[in-house]
């Protein structure tokens, strides 16, 4: 039986950050993962360029049963601390939009940075290693892995959520929480495309592949980003964002051309060229296929000269206040993150340690803290991993 100070389960973003910090503090650390490579989600993230943080990260960008919980960790290891680490490794990056920072090159650089830092901190990395069991021991935990049995004063659970099982997500963290009586709030896929029922899918089929800028709202929150119609429903950044707030039975509102006085524009089009069709006039502002569907939704068709102000107002409203009722989501197969998880009331916000189980820590996505799209989820992984790394 090998004796460790810290065993970190899961070599993803949060686990590696925690291992680095604990190693730097002189702890004897092993980080284990059943995958063959560390940081697989980092590798595929941000379309291969890893949106590693967001310049504007603030507690408001996170969803949690306790919105205050994330404040301590986010405040102690900030986006600027992570940016400083990236810069110290000479990794070039850029802001794409809305404060989202991406590598100029491949996301591999972020993984190499983290594994390099782990080596420098004397952390042992065990890949292709299965977790078998954990039991409380006199001064910590006895953990059985496929590579052997270990005792550790601290066990850090950094096994992520349930999203993308094909990439190694197992939900192990929730089972460990259950075993130790740490409560777990309901989980559901988030940052995920939404799907339509058969009737709406058939009706909107011509729109597959069409994208547009929009303000998309649901349950009192809205996001101004692109949306994209798919064969199964609707996607794009604005939809992924509201998917975290949407529940079965809810409508979403799509406001296309949100900053345009569309009624006025349509009136002007009628004066300038009354012989054109209404959908041609609308096509000056939106993709043709979308314009067709929206005219149809509003029941406003034919020559624009024949349409009254009331008709044009109705069309403008159909464009700027389009209500759609998705029936489901694409689920964990494509969800970027898992909403819910280890209940924050059971954890110390400064350290991520379970209040009732000294030495047991939960960090990253397994915790009920879920960020918006745009680099926030990695920042939570870095911040919560760092916080636990100071405490173990
Ligand atoms: P993970 O990164 O999921 O790491 C968990 C680790 O635990 C994995 O290595 C896994 O193999 C291991 N593990 C799981 N079960 C077991 C087990 N039973 N035994 C042993 N090991 C186990 N967020 C952003 O901020 N920016 C982005 O650009 C971004 N892009 C994304 C793109 C995609 C396609 C996806 C799916 C997610 C993206 N995210 C992004 C979200 C981000 O990847 C996660 O929030 C983040 O990886 C969570 O870090 P974590 O360390 O908690 O968990």
PDB file of N, CA, C and O in Angstrom, residues 160-193:
ATOM      1  N   UNK A 160     -15.455  15.434 -13.182  1.00  0.00           N
ATOM      2  CA  UNK A 160     -16.336  16.088 -14.147  1.00  0.00           C
ATOM      3  C   UNK A 160     -17.773  15.641 -14.017  1.00  0.00           C
ATOM      4  O   UNK A 160     -18.174  15.034 -13.018  1.00  0.00           O
ATOM      5  N   UNK A 161     -18.565  15.978 -15.043  1.00  0.00           N
ATOM      6  CA  UNK A 161     -19.997  15.669 -15.013  1.00  0.00           C
ATOM      7  C   UNK A 161     -20.330  14.467 -15.871  1.00  0.00           C
ATOM      8  O   UNK A 161     -19.518  13.542 -16.004  1.00  0.00           O
ATOM      9  N   UNK A 162     -21.544  14.513 -16.467  1.00  0.00           N
ATOM     10  CA  UNK A 162     -22.001  13.380 -17.276  1.00  0.00           C
ATOM     11  C   UNK A 162     -21.919  13.682 -18.767  1.00  0.00           C
ATOM     12  O   UNK A 162     -22.310  12.847 -19.577  1.00  0.00           O
ATOM     13  N   UNK A 163     -21.490  14.910 -19.112  1.00  0.00           N
ATOM     14  CA  UNK A 163     -21.565  15.277 -20.518  1.00  0.00           C
ATOM     15  C   UNK A 163     -20.502  14.561 -21.354  1.00  0.00           C
ATOM     16  O   UNK A 163     -19.360  14.426 -20.932  1.00  0.00           O
ATOM     17  N   UNK A 164     -20.920  14.139 -22.490  1.00  0.00           N
ATOM     18  CA  UNK A 164     -20.116  13.421 -23.484  1.00  0.00           C
ATOM     19  C   UNK A 164     -19.519  12.119 -22.905  1.00  0.00           C
ATOM     20  O   UNK A 164     -18.287  12.018 -22.722  1.00  0.00           O
ATOM     21  N   UNK A 165     -20.362  11.116 -22.668  1.00  0.00           N
ATOM     22  CA  UNK A 165     -19.859   9.836 -22.145  1.00  0.00           C
ATOM     23  C   UNK A 165     -18.790   9.229 -23.051  1.00  0.00           C
ATOM     24  O   UNK A 165     -17.858   8.577 -22.563  1.00  0.00           O
ATOM     25  N   UNK A 166     -18.897   9.512 -24.353  1.00  0.00           N
ATOM     26  CA  UNK A 166     -17.897   8.958 -25.296  1.00  0.00           C
ATOM     27  C   UNK A 166     -16.485   9.432 -24.973  1.00  0.00           C
ATOM     28  O   UNK A 166     -15.498   8.805 -25.331  1.00  0.00           O
ATOM     29  N   UNK A 167     -16.399  10.589 -24.264  1.00  0.00           N
ATOM     30  CA  UNK A 167     -15.078  11.122 -23.924  1.00  0.00           C
ATOM     31  C   UNK A 167     -14.665  10.744 -22.513  1.00  0.00           C
ATOM     32  O   UNK A 167     -13.740  11.324 -21.966  1.00  0.00           O
ATOM     33  N   UNK A 168     -15.373   9.807 -21.897  1.00  0.00           N
ATOM     34  CA  UNK A 168     -14.915   9.319 -20.586  1.00  0.00           C
ATOM     35  C   UNK A 168     -15.710   9.798 -19.403  1.00  0.00           C
ATOM     36  O   UNK A 168     -15.362   9.498 -18.266  1.00  0.00           O
ATOM     37  N   UNK A 169     -16.809  10.564 -19.634  1.00  0.00           N
ATOM     38  CA  UNK A 169     -17.621  11.016 -18.495  1.00  0.00           C
ATOM     39  C   UNK A 169     -18.390   9.828 -17.917  1.00  0.00           C
ATOM     40  O   UNK A 169     -18.986   9.056 -18.664  1.00  0.00           O
ATOM     41  N   UNK A 170     -18.344   9.681 -16.606  1.00  0.00           N
ATOM     42  CA  UNK A 170     -18.950   8.495 -15.987  1.00  0.00           C
ATOM     43  C   UNK A 170     -19.912   8.809 -14.852  1.00  0.00           C
ATOM     44  O   UNK A 170     -20.653   7.927 -14.425  1.00  0.00           O
ATOM     45  N   UNK A 171     -19.882  10.012 -14.341  1.00  0.00           N
ATOM     46  CA  UNK A 171     -20.732  10.300 -13.180  1.00  0.00           C
ATOM     47  C   UNK A 171     -20.174   9.700 -11.897  1.00  0.00           C
ATOM     48  O   UNK A 171     -20.855   9.673 -10.873  1.00  0.00           O
ATOM     49  N   UNK A 172     -18.910   9.263 -11.925  1.00  0.00           N
ATOM     50  CA  UNK A 172     -18.310   8.649 -10.726  1.00  0.00           C
ATOM     51  C   UNK A 172     -18.354   9.590  -9.515  1.00  0.00           C
ATOM     52  O   UNK A 172     -18.607   9.155  -8.389  1.00  0.00           O
ATOM     53  N   UNK A 173     -18.118  10.858  -9.758  1.00  0.00           N
ATOM     54  CA  UNK A 173     -18.067  11.821  -8.661  1.00  0.00           C
ATOM     55  C   UNK A 173     -19.351  11.836  -7.848  1.00  0.00           C
ATOM     56  O   UNK A 173     -19.318  11.973  -6.618  1.00  0.00           O
ATOM     57  N   UNK A 174     -20.496  11.717  -8.538  1.00  0.00           N
ATOM     58  CA  UNK A 174     -21.781  11.733  -7.826  1.00  0.00           C
ATOM     59  C   UNK A 174     -21.918  10.470  -6.968  1.00  0.00           C
ATOM     60  O   UNK A 174     -22.484  10.509  -5.889  1.00  0.00           O
ATOM     61  N   UNK A 175     -21.390   9.356  -7.469  1.00  0.00           N
ATOM     62  CA  UNK A 175     -21.484   8.106  -6.692  1.00  0.00           C
ATOM     63  C   UNK A 175     -20.618   8.192  -5.435  1.00  0.00           C
ATOM     64  O   UNK A 175     -21.006   7.729  -4.365  1.00  0.00           O
ATOM     65  N   UNK A 176     -19.434   8.802  -5.570  1.00  0.00           N
ATOM     66  CA  UNK A 176     -18.569   8.952  -4.390  1.00  0.00           C
ATOM     67  C   UNK A 176     -19.257   9.873  -3.375  1.00  0.00           C
ATOM     68  O   UNK A 176     -19.258   9.601  -2.177  1.00  0.00           O
ATOM     69  N   UNK A 177     -19.876  10.949  -3.884  1.00  0.00           N
ATOM     70  CA  UNK A 177     -20.608  11.851  -2.977  1.00  0.00           C
ATOM     71  C   UNK A 177     -21.689  11.054  -2.240  1.00  0.00           C
ATOM     72  O   UNK A 177     -21.793  11.136  -1.007  1.00  0.00           O
ATOM     73  N   UNK A 178     -22.462  10.276  -2.976  1.00  0.00           N
ATOM     74  CA  UNK A 178     -23.531   9.457  -2.357  1.00  0.00           C
ATOM     75  C   UNK A 178     -22.961   8.562  -1.266  1.00  0.00           C
ATOM     76  O   UNK A 178     -23.511   8.460  -0.171  1.00  0.00           O
ATOM     77  N   UNK A 179     -21.854   7.912  -1.609  1.00  0.00           N
ATOM     78  CA  UNK A 179     -21.269   6.962  -0.658  1.00  0.00           C
ATOM     79  C   UNK A 179     -20.940   7.629   0.677  1.00  0.00           C
ATOM     80  O   UNK A 179     -21.103   7.015   1.739  1.00  0.00           O
ATOM     81  N   UNK A 180     -20.491   8.896   0.597  1.00  0.00           N
ATOM     82  CA  UNK A 180     -20.100   9.586   1.841  1.00  0.00           C
ATOM     83  C   UNK A 180     -21.219  10.471   2.395  1.00  0.00           C
ATOM     84  O   UNK A 180     -20.981  11.286   3.289  1.00  0.00           O
ATOM     85  N   UNK A 181     -22.424  10.334   1.819  1.00  0.00           N
ATOM     86  CA  UNK A 181     -23.569  11.086   2.339  1.00  0.00           C
ATOM     87  C   UNK A 181     -23.525  12.565   1.993  1.00  0.00           C
ATOM     88  O   UNK A 181     -24.175  13.378   2.652  1.00  0.00           O
ATOM     89  N   UNK A 182     -22.758  12.912   0.961  1.00  0.00           N
ATOM     90  CA  UNK A 182     -22.709  14.315   0.524  1.00  0.00           C
ATOM     91  C   UNK A 182     -23.848  14.503  -0.490  1.00  0.00           C
ATOM     92  O   UNK A 182     -23.898  13.783  -1.491  1.00  0.00           O
ATOM     93  N   UNK A 183     -24.768  15.437  -0.253  1.00  0.00           N
ATOM     94  CA  UNK A 183     -25.926  15.555  -1.145  1.00  0.00           C
ATOM     95  C   UNK A 183     -25.553  16.018  -2.557  1.00  0.00           C
ATOM     96  O   UNK A 183     -24.581  16.772  -2.732  1.00  0.00           O
ATOM     97  N   UNK A 184     -26.329  15.550  -3.512  1.00  0.00           N
ATOM     98  CA  UNK A 184     -26.110  15.906  -4.921  1.00  0.00           C
ATOM     99  C   UNK A 184     -27.435  16.440  -5.454  1.00  0.00           C
ATOM    100  O   UNK A 184     -28.465  15.781  -5.321  1.00  0.00           O
ATOM    101  N   UNK A 185     -27.418  17.623  -6.046  1.00  0.00           N
ATOM    102  CA  UNK A 185     -28.668  18.152  -6.605  1.00  0.00           C
ATOM    103  C   UNK A 185     -28.887  17.547  -7.988  1.00  0.00           C
ATOM    104  O   UNK A 185     -27.949  17.042  -8.609  1.00  0.00           O
ATOM    105  N   UNK A 186     -30.147  17.597  -8.447  1.00  0.00           N
ATOM    106  CA  UNK A 186     -30.488  16.978  -9.738  1.00  0.00           C
ATOM    107  C   UNK A 186     -29.578  17.490 -10.836  1.00  0.00           C
ATOM    108  O   UNK A 186     -29.264  18.681 -10.888  1.00  0.00           O
ATOM    109  N   UNK A 187     -29.214  16.594 -11.720  1.00  0.00           N
ATOM    110  CA  UNK A 187     -28.335  16.986 -12.830  1.00  0.00           C
ATOM    111  C   UNK A 187     -29.129  16.949 -14.129  1.00  0.00           C
ATOM    112  O   UNK A 187     -30.071  16.178 -14.263  1.00  0.00           O
ATOM    113  N   UNK A 188     -28.708  17.797 -15.077  1.00  0.00           N
ATOM    114  CA  UNK A 188     -29.317  17.773 -16.412  1.00  0.00           C
ATOM    115  C   UNK A 188     -28.327  18.361 -17.413  1.00  0.00           C
ATOM    116  O   UNK A 188     -27.451  19.147 -17.042  1.00  0.00           O
ATOM    117  N   UNK A 189     -28.487  17.961 -18.682  1.00  0.00           N
ATOM    118  CA  UNK A 189     -27.552  18.475 -19.696  1.00  0.00           C
ATOM    119  C   UNK A 189     -27.722  19.983 -19.868  1.00  0.00           C
ATOM    120  O   UNK A 189     -28.863  20.471 -19.833  1.00  0.00           O
ATOM    121  N   UNK A 190     -26.650  20.693 -20.041  1.00  0.00           N
ATOM    122  CA  UNK A 190     -26.709  22.149 -20.259  1.00  0.00           C
ATOM    123  C   UNK A 190     -25.729  22.545 -21.360  1.00  0.00           C
ATOM    124  O   UNK A 190     -24.859  21.748 -21.735  1.00  0.00           O
ATOM    125  N   UNK A 191     -25.862  23.772 -21.817  1.00  0.00           N
ATOM    126  CA  UNK A 191     -25.129  24.223 -23.007  1.00  0.00           C
ATOM    127  C   UNK A 191     -25.296  23.167 -24.101  1.00  0.00           C
ATOM    128  O   UNK A 191     -24.335  22.552 -24.561  1.00  0.00           O
ATOM    129  N   UNK A 192     -26.555  22.983 -24.476  1.00  0.00           N
ATOM    130  CA  UNK A 192     -26.907  21.853 -25.341  1.00  0.00           C
ATOM    131  C   UNK A 192     -27.940  22.321 -26.380  1.00  0.00           C
ATOM    132  O   UNK A 192     -28.797  23.162 -26.055  1.00  0.00           O
ATOM    133  N   UNK A 193     -27.872  21.829 -27.616  1.00  0.00           N
ATOM    134  CA  UNK A 193     -28.902  22.179 -28.599  1.00  0.00           C
ATOM    135  C   UNK A 193     -30.277  21.693 -28.152  1.00  0.00           C
ATOM    136  O   UNK A 193     -30.385  20.659 -27.485  1.00  0.00           O
TER     137      UNK A 193
END
